[in-house]
PDB file of C-alpha atoms in Angstrom:
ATOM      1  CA  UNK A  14       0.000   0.000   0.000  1.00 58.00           C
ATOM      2  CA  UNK A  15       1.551   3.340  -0.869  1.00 62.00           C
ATOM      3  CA  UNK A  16       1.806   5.902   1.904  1.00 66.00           C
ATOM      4  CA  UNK A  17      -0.058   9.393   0.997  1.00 63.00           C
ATOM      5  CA  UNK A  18       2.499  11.900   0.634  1.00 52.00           C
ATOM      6  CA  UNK A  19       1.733  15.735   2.168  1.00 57.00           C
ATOM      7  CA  UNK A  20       0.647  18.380  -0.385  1.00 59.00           C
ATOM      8  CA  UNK A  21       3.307  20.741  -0.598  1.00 57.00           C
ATOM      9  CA  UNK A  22       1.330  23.509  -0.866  1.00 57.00           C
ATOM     10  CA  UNK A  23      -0.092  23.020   2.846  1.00 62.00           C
ATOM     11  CA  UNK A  24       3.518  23.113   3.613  1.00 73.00           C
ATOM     12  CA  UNK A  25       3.833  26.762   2.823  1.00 87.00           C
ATOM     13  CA  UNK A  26       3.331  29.328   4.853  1.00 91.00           C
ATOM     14  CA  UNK A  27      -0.034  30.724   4.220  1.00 95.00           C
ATOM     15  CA  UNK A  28      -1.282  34.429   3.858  1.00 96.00           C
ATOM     16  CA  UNK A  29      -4.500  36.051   4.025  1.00 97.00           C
ATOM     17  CA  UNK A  30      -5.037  38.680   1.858  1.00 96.00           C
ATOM     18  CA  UNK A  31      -8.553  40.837   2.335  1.00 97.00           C
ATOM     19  CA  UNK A  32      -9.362  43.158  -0.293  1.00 95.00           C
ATOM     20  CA  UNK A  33     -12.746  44.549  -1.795  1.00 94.00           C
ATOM     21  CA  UNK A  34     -10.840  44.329  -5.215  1.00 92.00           C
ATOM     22  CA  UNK A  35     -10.776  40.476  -6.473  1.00 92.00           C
ATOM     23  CA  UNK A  36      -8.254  41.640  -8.870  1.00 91.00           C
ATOM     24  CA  UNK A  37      -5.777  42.694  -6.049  1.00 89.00           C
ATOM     25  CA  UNK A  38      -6.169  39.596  -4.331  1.00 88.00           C
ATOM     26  CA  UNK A  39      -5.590  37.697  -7.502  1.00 91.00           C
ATOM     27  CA  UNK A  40      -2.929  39.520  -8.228  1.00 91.00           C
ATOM     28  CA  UNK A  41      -0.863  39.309  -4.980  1.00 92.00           C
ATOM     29  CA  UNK A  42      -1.622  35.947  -4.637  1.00 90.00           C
ATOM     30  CA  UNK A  43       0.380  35.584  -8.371  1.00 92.00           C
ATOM     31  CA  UNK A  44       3.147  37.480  -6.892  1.00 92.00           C
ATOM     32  CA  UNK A  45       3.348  35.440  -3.771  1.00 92.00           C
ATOM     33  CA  UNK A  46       2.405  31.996  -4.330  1.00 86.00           C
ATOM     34  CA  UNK A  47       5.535  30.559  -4.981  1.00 88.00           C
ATOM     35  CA  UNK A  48       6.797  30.987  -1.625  1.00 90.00           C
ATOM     36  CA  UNK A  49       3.750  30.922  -0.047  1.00 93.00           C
ATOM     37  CA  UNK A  50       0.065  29.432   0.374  1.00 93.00           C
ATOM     38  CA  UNK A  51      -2.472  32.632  -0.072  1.00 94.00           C
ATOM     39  CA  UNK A  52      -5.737  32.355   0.550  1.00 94.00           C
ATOM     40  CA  UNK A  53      -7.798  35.181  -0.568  1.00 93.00           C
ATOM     41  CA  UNK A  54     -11.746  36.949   0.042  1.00 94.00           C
ATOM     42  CA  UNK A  55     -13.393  40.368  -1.235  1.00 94.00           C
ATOM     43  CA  UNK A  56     -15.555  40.477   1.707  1.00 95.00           C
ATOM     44  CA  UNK A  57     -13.816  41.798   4.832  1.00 96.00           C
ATOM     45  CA  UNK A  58     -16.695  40.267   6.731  1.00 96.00           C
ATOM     46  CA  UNK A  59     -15.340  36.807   5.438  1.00 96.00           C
ATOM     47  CA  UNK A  60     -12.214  37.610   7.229  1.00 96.00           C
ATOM     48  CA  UNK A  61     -12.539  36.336  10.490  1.00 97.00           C
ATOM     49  CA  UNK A  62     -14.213  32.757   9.735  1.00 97.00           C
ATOM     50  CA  UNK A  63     -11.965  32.585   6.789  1.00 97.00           C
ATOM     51  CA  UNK A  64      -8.746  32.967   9.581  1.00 97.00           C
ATOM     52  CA  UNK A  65     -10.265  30.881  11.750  1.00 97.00           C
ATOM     53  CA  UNK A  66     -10.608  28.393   9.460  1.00 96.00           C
ATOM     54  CA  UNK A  67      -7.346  28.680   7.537  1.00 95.00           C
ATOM     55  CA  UNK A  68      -4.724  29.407  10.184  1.00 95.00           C
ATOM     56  CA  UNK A  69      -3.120  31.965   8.115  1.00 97.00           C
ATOM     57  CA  UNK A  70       0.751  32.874   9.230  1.00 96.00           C
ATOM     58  CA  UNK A  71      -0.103  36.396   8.551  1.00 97.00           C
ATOM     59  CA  UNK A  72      -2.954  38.451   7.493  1.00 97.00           C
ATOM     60  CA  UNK A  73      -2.454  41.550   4.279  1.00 96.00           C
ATOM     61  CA  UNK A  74      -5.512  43.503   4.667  1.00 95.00           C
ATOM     62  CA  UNK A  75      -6.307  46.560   3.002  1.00 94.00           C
ATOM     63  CA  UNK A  76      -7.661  49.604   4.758  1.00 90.00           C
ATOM     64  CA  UNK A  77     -10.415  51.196   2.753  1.00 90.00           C
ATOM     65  CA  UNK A  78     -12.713  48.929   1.990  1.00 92.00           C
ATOM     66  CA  UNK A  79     -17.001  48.974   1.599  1.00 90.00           C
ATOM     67  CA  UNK A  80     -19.319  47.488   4.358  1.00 88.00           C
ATOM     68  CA  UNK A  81     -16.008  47.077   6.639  1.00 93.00           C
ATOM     69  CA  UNK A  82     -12.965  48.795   7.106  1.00 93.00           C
ATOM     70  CA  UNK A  83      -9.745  47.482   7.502  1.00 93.00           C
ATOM     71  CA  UNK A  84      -9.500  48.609  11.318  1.00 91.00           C
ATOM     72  CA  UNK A  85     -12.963  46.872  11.669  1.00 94.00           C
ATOM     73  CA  UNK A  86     -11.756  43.718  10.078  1.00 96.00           C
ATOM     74  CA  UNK A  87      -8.537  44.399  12.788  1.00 95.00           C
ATOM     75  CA  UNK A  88     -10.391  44.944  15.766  1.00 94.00           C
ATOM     76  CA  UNK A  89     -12.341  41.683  14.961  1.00 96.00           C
ATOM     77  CA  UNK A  90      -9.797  39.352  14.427  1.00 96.00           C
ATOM     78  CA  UNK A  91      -8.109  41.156  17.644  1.00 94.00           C
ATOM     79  CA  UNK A  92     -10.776  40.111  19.500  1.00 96.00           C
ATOM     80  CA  UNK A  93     -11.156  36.430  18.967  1.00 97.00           C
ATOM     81  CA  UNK A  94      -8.499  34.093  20.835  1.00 96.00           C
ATOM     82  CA  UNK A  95      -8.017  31.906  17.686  1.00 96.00           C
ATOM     83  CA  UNK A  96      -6.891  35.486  15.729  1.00 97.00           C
ATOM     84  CA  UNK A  97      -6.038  37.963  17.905  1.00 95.00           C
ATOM     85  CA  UNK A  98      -1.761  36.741  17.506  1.00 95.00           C
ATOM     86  CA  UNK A  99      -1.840  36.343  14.172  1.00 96.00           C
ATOM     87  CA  UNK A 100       0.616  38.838  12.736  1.00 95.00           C
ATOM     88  CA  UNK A 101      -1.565  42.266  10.697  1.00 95.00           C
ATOM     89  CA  UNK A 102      -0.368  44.239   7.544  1.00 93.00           C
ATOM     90  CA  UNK A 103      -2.379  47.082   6.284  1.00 90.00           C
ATOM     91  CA  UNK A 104      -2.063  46.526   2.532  1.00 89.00           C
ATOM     92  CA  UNK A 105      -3.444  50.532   1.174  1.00 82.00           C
ATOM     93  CA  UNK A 106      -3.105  52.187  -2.432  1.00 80.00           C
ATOM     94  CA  UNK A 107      -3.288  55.194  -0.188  1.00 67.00           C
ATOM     95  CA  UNK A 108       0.610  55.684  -0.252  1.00 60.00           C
ATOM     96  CA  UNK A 109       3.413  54.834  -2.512  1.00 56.00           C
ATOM     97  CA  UNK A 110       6.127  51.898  -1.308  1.00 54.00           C
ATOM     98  CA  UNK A 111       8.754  54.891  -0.257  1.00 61.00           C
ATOM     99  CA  UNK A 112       5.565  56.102   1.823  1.00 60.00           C
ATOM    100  CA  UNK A 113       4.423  53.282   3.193  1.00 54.00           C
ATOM    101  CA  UNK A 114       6.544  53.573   6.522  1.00 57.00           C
ATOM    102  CA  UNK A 115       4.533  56.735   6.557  1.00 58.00           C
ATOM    103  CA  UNK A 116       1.397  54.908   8.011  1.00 56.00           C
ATOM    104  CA  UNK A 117       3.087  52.534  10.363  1.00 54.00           C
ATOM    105  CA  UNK A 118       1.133  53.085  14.160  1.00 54.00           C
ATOM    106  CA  UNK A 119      -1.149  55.219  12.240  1.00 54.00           C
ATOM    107  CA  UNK A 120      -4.041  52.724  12.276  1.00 54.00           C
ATOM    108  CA  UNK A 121      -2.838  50.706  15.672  1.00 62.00           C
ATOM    109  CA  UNK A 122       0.176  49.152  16.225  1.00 73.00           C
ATOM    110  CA  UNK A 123       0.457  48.049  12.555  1.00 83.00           C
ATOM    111  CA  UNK A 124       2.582  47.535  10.022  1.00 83.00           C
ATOM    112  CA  UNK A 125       1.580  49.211   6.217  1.00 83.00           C
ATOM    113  CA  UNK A 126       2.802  47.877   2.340  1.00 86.00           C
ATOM    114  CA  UNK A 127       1.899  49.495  -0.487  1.00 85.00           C
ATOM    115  CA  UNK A 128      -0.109  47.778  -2.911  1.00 87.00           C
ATOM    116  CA  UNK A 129       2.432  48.909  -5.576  1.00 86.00           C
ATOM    117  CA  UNK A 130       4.932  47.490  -3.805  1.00 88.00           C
ATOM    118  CA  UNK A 131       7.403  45.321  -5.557  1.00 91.00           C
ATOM    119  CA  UNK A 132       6.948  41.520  -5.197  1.00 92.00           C
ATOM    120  CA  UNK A 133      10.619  41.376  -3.214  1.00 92.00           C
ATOM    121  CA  UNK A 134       9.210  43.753  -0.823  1.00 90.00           C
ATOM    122  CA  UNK A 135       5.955  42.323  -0.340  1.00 92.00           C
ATOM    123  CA  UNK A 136       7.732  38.982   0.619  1.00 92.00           C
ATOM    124  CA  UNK A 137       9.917  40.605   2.966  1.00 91.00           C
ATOM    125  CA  UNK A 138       7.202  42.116   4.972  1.00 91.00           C
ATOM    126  CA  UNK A 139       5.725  39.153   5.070  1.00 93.00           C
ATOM    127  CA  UNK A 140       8.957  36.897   6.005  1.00 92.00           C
ATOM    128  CA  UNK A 141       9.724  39.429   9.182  1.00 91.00           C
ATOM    129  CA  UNK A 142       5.546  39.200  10.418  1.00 92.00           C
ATOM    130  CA  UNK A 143       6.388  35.900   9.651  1.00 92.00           C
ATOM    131  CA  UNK A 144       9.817  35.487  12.004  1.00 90.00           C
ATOM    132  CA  UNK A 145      11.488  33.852   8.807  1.00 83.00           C
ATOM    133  CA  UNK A 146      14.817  34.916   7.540  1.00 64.00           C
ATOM    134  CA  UNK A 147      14.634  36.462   3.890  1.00 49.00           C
ATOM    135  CA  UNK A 148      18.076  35.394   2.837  1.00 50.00           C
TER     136      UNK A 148
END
């Protein structure tokens, strides 16, 4: 009998990524899925059950969004034990890469990436939420 051998895409690190535009979740998800798992929803009010259910390693989440806004969807997922430690990146269009720094503690304790943000930087931020080395 042959053993079942693990999928290695449950072996990557996964990422949320929360964004009213399916075409910037599509897109980062391009950018990022070699290196990691990234599982992705246009409704912030998905965000929660989606973590819960998903374990994500970190969570991209962009701030100005309909029906929720990204500090809602923040405060939520601070709020429930299975979320509240999972590491938080605002993801905006508000501010260019150079400015992203800019809006760091602006919106909570926070860290902030440009959407325009090249694909090595995006991985970086997400390797140091993460606690991985980005040799």
């Amino acid at each position: 009998m042959l053993r079942t051998l693990p999928d290695p895409e449950q072996a990557k690190p996964c990422v949320l990524v929360v964004d009213d535009d399916e075409a910037v979740a599509r897109a980062i998800a391009g950018r990022l899925g070699r290196d990691f798992r990234v599982v992705g929803t246009s409704d912030p009010e998905q965000a929660l059950p989606l973590a819960r259910e998903q374990h994500p390693g970190v969570i991209l989440c962009d701030i100005n969004m309909p029906r929720m806004q990204g500090d809602e969807v923040a405060f939520a997922l601070s709020q429930d034990p299975a979320t509240a430690q999972i590491p938080f990146i605002y993801l905006t269009a508000l501010v260019s890469p150079e400015e992203a720094g800019e809006l760091d503690a602006v919106f909570g304790d926070y860290p902030a990436v440009s959407k325009s943000a090249s694909t090595e930087e995006l991985r970086g931020v997400i390797s140091w939420a993460l606690g991985l080395d980005d040799d």
